[in-house]
Tab-separated table of C-alpha atoms in Angstrom:
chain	number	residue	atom	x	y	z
A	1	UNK	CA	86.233	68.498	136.215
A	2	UNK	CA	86.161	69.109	132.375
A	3	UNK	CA	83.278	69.440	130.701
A	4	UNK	CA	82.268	66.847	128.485
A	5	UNK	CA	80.037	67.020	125.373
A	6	UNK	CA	77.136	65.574	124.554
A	7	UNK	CA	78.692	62.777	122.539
A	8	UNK	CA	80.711	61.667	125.743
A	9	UNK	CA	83.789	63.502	124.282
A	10	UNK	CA	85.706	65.849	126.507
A	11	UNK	CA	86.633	69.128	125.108
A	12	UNK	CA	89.761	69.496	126.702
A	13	UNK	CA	91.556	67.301	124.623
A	14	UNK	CA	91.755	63.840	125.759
A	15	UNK	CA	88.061	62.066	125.203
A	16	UNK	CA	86.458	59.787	127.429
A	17	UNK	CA	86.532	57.245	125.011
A	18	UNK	CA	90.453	58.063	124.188
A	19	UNK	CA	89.698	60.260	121.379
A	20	UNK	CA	91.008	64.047	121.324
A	21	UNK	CA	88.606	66.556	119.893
A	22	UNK	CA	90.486	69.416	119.092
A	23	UNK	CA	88.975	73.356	118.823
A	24	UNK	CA	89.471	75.556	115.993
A	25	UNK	CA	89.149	79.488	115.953
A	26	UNK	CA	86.848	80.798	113.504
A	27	UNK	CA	87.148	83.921	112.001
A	28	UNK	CA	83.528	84.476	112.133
A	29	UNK	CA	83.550	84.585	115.764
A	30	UNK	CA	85.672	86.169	118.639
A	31	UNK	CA	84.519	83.960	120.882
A	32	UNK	CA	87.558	81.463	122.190
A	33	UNK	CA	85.911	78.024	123.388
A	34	UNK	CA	87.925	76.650	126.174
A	35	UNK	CA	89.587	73.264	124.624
A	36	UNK	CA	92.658	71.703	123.094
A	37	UNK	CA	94.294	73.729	119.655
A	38	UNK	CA	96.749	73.550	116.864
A	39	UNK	CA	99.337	76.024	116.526
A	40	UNK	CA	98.423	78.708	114.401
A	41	UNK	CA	98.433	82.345	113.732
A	42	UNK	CA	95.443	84.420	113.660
A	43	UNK	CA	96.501	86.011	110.420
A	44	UNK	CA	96.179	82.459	109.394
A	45	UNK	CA	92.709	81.942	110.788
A	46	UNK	CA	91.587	85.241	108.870
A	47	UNK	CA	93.651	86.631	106.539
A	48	UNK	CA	92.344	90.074	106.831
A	49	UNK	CA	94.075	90.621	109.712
A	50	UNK	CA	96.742	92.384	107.539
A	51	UNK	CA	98.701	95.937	108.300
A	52	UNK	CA	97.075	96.772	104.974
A	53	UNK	CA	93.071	96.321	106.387
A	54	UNK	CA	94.088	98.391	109.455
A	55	UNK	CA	94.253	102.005	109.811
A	56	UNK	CA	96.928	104.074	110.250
A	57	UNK	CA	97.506	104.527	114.132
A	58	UNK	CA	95.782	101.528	115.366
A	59	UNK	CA	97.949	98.078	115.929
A	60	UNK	CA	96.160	95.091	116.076
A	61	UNK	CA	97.574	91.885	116.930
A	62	UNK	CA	100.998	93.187	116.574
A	63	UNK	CA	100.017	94.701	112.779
A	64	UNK	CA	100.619	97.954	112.641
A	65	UNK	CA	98.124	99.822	110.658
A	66	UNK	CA	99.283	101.019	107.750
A	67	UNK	CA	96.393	102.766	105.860
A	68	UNK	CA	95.613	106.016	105.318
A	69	UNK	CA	91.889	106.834	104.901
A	70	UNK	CA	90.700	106.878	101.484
A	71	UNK	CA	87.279	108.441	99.842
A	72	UNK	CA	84.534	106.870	101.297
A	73	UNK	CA	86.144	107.416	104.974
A	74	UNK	CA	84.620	110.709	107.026
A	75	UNK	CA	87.307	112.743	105.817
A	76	UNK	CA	86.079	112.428	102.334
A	77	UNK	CA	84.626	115.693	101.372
A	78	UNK	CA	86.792	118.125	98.983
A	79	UNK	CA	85.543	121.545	100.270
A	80	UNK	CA	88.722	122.613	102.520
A	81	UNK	CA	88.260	120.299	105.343
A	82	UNK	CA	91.833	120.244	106.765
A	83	UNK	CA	93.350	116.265	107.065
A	84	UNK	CA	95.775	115.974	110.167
A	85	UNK	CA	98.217	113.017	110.114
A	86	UNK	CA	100.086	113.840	113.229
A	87	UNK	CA	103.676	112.736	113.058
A	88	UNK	CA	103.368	110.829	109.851
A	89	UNK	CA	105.894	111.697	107.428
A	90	UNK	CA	104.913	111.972	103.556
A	91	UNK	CA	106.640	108.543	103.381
A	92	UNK	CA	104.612	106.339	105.004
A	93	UNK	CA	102.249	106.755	102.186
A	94	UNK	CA	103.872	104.318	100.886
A	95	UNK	CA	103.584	101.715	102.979
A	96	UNK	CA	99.507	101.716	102.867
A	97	UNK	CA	97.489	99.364	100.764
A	98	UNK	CA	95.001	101.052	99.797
A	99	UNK	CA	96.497	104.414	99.065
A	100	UNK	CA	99.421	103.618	96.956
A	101	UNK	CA	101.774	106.608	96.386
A	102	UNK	CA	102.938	107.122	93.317
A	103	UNK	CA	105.357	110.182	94.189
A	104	UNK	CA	106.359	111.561	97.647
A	105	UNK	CA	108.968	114.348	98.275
A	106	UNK	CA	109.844	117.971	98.866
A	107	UNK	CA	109.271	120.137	96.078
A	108	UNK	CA	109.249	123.204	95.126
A	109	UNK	CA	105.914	124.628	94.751
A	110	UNK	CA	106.624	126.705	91.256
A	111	UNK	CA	105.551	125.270	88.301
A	112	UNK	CA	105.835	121.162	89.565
A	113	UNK	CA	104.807	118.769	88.140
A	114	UNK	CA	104.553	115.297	88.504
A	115	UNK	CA	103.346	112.545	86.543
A	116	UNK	CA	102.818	109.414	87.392
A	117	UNK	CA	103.792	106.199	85.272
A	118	UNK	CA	101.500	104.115	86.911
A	119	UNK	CA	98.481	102.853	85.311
A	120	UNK	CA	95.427	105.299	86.326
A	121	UNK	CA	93.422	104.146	89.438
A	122	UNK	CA	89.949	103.076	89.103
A	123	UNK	CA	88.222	105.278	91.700
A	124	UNK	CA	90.172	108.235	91.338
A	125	UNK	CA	93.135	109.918	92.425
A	126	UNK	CA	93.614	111.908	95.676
A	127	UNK	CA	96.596	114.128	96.236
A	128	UNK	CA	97.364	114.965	100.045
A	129	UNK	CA	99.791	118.392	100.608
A	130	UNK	CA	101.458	118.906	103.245
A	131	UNK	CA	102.281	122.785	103.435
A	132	UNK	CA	104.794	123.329	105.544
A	133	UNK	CA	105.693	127.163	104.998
A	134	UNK	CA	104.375	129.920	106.844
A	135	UNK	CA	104.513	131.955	103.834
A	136	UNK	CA	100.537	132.979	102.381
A	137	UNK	CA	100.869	131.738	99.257
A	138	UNK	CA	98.698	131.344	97.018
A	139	UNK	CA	98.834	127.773	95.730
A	140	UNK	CA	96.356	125.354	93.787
A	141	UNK	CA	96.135	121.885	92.447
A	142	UNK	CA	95.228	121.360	88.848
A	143	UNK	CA	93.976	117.569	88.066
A	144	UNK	CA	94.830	116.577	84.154
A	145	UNK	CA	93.743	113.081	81.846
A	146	UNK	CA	95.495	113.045	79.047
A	147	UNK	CA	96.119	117.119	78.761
A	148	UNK	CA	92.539	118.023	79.394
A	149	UNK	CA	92.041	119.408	82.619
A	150	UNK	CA	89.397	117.996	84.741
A	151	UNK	CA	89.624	119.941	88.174
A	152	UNK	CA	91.231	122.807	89.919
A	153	UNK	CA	91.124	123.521	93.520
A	154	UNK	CA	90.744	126.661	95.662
A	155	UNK	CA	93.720	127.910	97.486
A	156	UNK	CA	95.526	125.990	99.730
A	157	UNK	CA	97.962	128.475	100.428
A	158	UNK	CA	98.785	129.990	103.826
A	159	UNK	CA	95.530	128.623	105.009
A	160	UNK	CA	96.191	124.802	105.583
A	161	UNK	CA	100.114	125.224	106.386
A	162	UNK	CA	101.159	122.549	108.968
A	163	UNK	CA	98.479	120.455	107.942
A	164	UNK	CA	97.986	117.611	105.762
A	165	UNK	CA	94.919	118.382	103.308
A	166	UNK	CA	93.516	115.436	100.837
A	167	UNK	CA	92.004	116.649	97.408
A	168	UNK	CA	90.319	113.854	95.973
A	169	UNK	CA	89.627	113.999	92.120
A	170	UNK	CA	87.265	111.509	91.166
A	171	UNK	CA	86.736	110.930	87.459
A	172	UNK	CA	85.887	107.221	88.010
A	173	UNK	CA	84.540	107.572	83.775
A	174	UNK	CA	87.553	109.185	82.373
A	175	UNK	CA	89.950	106.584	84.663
A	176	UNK	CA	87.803	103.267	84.004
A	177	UNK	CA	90.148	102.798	81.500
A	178	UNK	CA	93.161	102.030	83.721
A	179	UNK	CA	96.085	103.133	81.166
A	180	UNK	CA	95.483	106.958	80.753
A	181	UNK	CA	98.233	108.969	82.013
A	182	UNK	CA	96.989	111.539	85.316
A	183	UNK	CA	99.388	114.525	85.927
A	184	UNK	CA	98.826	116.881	88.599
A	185	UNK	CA	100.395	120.128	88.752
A	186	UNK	CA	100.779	122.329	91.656
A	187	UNK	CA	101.287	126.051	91.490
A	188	UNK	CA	102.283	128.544	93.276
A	189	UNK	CA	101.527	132.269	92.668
A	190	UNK	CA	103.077	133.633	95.533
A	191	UNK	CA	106.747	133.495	96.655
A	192	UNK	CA	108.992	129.979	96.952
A	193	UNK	CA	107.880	127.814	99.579
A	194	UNK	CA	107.903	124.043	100.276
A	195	UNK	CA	105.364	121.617	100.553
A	196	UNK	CA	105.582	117.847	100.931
A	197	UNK	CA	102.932	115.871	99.379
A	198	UNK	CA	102.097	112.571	98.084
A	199	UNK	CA	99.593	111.654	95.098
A	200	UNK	CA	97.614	108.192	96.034
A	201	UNK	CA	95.625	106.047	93.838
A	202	UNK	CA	91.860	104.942	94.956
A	203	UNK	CA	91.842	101.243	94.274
A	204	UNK	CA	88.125	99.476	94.054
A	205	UNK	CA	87.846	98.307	97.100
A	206	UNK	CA	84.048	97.512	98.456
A	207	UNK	CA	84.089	99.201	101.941
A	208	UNK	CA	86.147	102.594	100.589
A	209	UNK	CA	84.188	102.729	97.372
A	210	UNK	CA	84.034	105.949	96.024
B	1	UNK	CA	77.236	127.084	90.203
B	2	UNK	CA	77.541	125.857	86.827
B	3	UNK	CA	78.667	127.943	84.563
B	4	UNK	CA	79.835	127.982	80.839
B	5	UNK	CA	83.137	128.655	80.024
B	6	UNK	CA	85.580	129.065	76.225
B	7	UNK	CA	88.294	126.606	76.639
B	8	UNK	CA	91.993	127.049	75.786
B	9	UNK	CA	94.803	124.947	75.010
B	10	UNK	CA	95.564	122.571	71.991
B	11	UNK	CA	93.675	119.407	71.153
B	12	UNK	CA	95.442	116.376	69.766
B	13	UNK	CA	93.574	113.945	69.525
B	14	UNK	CA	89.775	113.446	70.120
B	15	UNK	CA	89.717	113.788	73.825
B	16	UNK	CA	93.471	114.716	74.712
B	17	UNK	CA	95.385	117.603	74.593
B	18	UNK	CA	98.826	118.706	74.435
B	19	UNK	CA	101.233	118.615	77.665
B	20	UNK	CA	102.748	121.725	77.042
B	21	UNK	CA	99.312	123.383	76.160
B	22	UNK	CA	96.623	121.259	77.810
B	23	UNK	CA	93.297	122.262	77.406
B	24	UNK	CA	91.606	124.158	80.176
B	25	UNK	CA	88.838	126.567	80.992
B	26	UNK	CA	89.667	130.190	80.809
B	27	UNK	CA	91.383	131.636	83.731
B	28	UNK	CA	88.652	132.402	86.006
B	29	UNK	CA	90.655	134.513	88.465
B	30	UNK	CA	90.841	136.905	85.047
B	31	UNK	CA	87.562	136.728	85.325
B	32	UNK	CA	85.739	137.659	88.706
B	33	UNK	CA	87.563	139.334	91.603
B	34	UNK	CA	90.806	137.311	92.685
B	35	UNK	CA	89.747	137.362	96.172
B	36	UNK	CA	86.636	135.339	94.981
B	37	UNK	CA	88.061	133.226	92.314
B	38	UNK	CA	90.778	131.497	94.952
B	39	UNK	CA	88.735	130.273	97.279
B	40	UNK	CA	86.294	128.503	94.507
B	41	UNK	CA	87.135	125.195	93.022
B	42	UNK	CA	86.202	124.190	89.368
B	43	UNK	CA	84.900	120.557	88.503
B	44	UNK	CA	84.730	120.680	84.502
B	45	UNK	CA	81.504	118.472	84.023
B	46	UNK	CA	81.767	118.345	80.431
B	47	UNK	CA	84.064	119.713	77.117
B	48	UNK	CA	82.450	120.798	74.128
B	49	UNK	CA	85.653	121.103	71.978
B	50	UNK	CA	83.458	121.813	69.037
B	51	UNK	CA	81.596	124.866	70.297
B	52	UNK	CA	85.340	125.379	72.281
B	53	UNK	CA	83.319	125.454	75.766
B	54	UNK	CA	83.896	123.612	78.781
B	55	UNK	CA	80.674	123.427	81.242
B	56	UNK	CA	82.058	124.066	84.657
B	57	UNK	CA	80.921	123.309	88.365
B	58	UNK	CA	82.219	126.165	90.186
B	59	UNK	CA	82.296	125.538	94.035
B	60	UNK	CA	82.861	128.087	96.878
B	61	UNK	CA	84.802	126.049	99.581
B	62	UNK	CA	84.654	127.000	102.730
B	63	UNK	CA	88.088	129.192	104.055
B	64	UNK	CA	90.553	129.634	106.632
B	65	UNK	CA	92.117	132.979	108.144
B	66	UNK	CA	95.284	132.952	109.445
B	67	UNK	CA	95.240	133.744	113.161
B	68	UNK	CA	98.629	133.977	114.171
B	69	UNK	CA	101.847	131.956	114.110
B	70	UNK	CA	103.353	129.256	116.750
B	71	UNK	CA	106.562	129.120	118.508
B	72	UNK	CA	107.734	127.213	115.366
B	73	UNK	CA	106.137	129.329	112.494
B	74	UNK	CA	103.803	127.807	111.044
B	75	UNK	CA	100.273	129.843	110.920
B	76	UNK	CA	97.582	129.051	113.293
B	77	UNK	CA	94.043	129.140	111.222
B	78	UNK	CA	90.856	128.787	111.562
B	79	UNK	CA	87.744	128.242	109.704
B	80	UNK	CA	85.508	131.233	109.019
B	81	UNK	CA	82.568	131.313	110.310
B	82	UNK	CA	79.074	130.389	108.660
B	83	UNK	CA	78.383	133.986	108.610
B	84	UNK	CA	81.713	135.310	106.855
B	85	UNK	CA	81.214	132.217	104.157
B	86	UNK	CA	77.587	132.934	103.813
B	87	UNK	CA	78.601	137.104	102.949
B	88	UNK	CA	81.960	136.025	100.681
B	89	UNK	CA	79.335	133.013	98.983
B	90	UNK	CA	76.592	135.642	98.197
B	91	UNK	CA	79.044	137.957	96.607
B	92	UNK	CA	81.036	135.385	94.434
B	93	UNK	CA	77.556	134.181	93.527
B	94	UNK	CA	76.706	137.839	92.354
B	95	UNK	CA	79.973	137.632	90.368
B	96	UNK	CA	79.474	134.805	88.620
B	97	UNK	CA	75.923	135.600	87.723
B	98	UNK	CA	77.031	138.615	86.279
B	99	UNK	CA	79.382	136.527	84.489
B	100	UNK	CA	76.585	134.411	82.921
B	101	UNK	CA	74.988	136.974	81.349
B	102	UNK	CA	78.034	137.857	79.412
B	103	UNK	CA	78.581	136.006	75.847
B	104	UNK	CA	81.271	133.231	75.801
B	105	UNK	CA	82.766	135.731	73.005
B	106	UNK	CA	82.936	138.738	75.609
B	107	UNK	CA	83.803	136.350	77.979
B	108	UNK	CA	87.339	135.361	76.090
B	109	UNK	CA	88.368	138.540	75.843
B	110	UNK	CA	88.310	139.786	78.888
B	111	UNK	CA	90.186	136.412	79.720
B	112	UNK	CA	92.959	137.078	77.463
B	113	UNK	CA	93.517	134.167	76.640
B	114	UNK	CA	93.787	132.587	73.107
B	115	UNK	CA	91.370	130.079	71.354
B	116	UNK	CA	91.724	127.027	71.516
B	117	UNK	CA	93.851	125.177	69.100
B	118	UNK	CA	92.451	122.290	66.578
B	119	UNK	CA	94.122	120.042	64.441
B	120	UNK	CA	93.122	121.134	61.024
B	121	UNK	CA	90.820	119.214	59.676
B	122	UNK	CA	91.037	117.760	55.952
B	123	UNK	CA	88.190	117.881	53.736
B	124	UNK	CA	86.383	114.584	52.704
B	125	UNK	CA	88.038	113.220	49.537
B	126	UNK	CA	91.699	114.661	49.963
B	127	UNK	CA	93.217	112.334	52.564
């Protein structure tokens, strides 16, 4: 027999008294009272259920997670910690939210440059290299605003190759702004190699702050 | 370690500098032992483009060694242990101590590198 509610009303959908009471999922809660529904999505019932809130790797209702970990994540720290992505290609980081790439490709490592149009990010900027030669070369990131350099890194040579590595520059005064112009530049002392690597902008965000 | 630094480059404006010749700490690989310099990371805390100094957060990250190489190439690494950072963070330390003690003048020319560039400024009363 269906249960039936205090106020004589059965849950299930058709009331004692001929009136349907109908159940709606709450985003607040994952519990799923047994009863009578609308059609709906769950995106619907909370819209942060969105490839964009969901990390890279994980699926989730059929949303495949699309973001990439930003500052604020474990993986934070700038000190050489390596930052494996396996089988992600430099391309997907352009599919995240939260880490919006504003140049992906191969490049030579001498003397490249890139410089991003877009406006500069609030919290920062991270870079992630992919080295991909076996060569030991010597090879460092140098973070400008507006000509003035504001960080170099150690080598990332020969050390991190076949790994992704994330150097996050944050200069959250300097890029308050939001118009300045950021250009990283990557060089390479050693011999030619490759490396693929993407430059991603730290968005304010409340639960990735920097 | 913090350390102060002459700056190089050519300023353009009142905080920006040019492109071609952005401003930038002296080379510190020109400076202490290469071998110490690469594995350090600068964080420039502050410019002083009067004085022509940058003050400069110098960080020893922790390293790598290469190992070997897989079927496919790449290098095989690993991180060095506490004990090999500790000895290579003790002797950059030394370095850049003895670095300190040296005048921003002395320390420009073992650098090499030229002064920094400033637009030239035009006395009060003939603009």
């Amino acid at each position: 027999m269906s249960p039936v509610g205090i106020n004589g009303v059965d849950k299930q959908g058709v009331g004692i008294n001929g009136v349907q009471v109908k159940q709606a999922l709450d985003a607040a809660n994952e519990t799923v009272n047994e009863g009578v529904y609308d059609p709906t999505t769950l995106s619907t019932v909370d819209v942060d259920l969105a490839a964009g809130n969901i990390a890279l790797g994980s699926t989730i209702f059929g949303f495949v997670g699309t973001v990439v970990p930003g500052p604020g994540s474990v993986d934070q720290d700038v000190d050489g910690a390596d930052y494996d992505v396996p089988d992600q290609e430099p391309s997907k980081l352009a599919d995240a939210e939260r880490w919006v790439a504003l140049a992906v490709g191969e490049h030579d490592l001498l003397s490249t440059t890139i410089t991003p149009t877009q406006a500069t990010p609030v919290h920062g900027t991270s870079v992630m290299v992919m080295h991909l030669s076996d060569a030991d070369a010597d090879s460092y990131l140098h973070f400008y605003i507006d000509g003035v350099l504001q960080e170099t890194s150690a080598n990332f040579g020969g050390a991190s190759a076949n790994h992704w590595r994330r150097i996050t520059f944050q200069h959250s005064k300097d890029c308050a702004a939001g118009a300045r112009i950021v250009k990283v530049t990557l060089e390479n002392d050693g011999a030619a190699s490759k490396t693929y690597f993407g430059l991603g902008a730290v968005y304010a965000n409340a639960d990735k702050a920097v | 370690m913090i350390i102060e630094l002459p700056i190089t480059g050519e300023l353009i404006g009142e905080n920006s500098g040019n492109p071609e010749n952005p401003i930038k700490p002296v080379n510190l690989h020109r400076l202490i032992p290469i071998e110490q310099a690469q594995r350090c990371s600068q964080r420039v805390l502050r410019y002083d483009f009067e004085k022509e100094t940058a003050t400069v957060d110098v960080i020893v990250e922790r390293g790598y060694k290469i190992v070997g190489y897989d079927k496919d190439g790449f290098v095989i690494t690993e991180r060095e242990t506490d004990a090999e950072y500790n000895d290579r963070l003790t002797q950059t330390t030394a370095s850049l101590n003895g670095l300190k003690a040296k005048s921003l003048e002395d320390i420009r020319i073992i650098s090499k590198e030229p002064r920094l560039i400033k637009p030239i400024k035009v006395a009060e009363g003939y603009e």
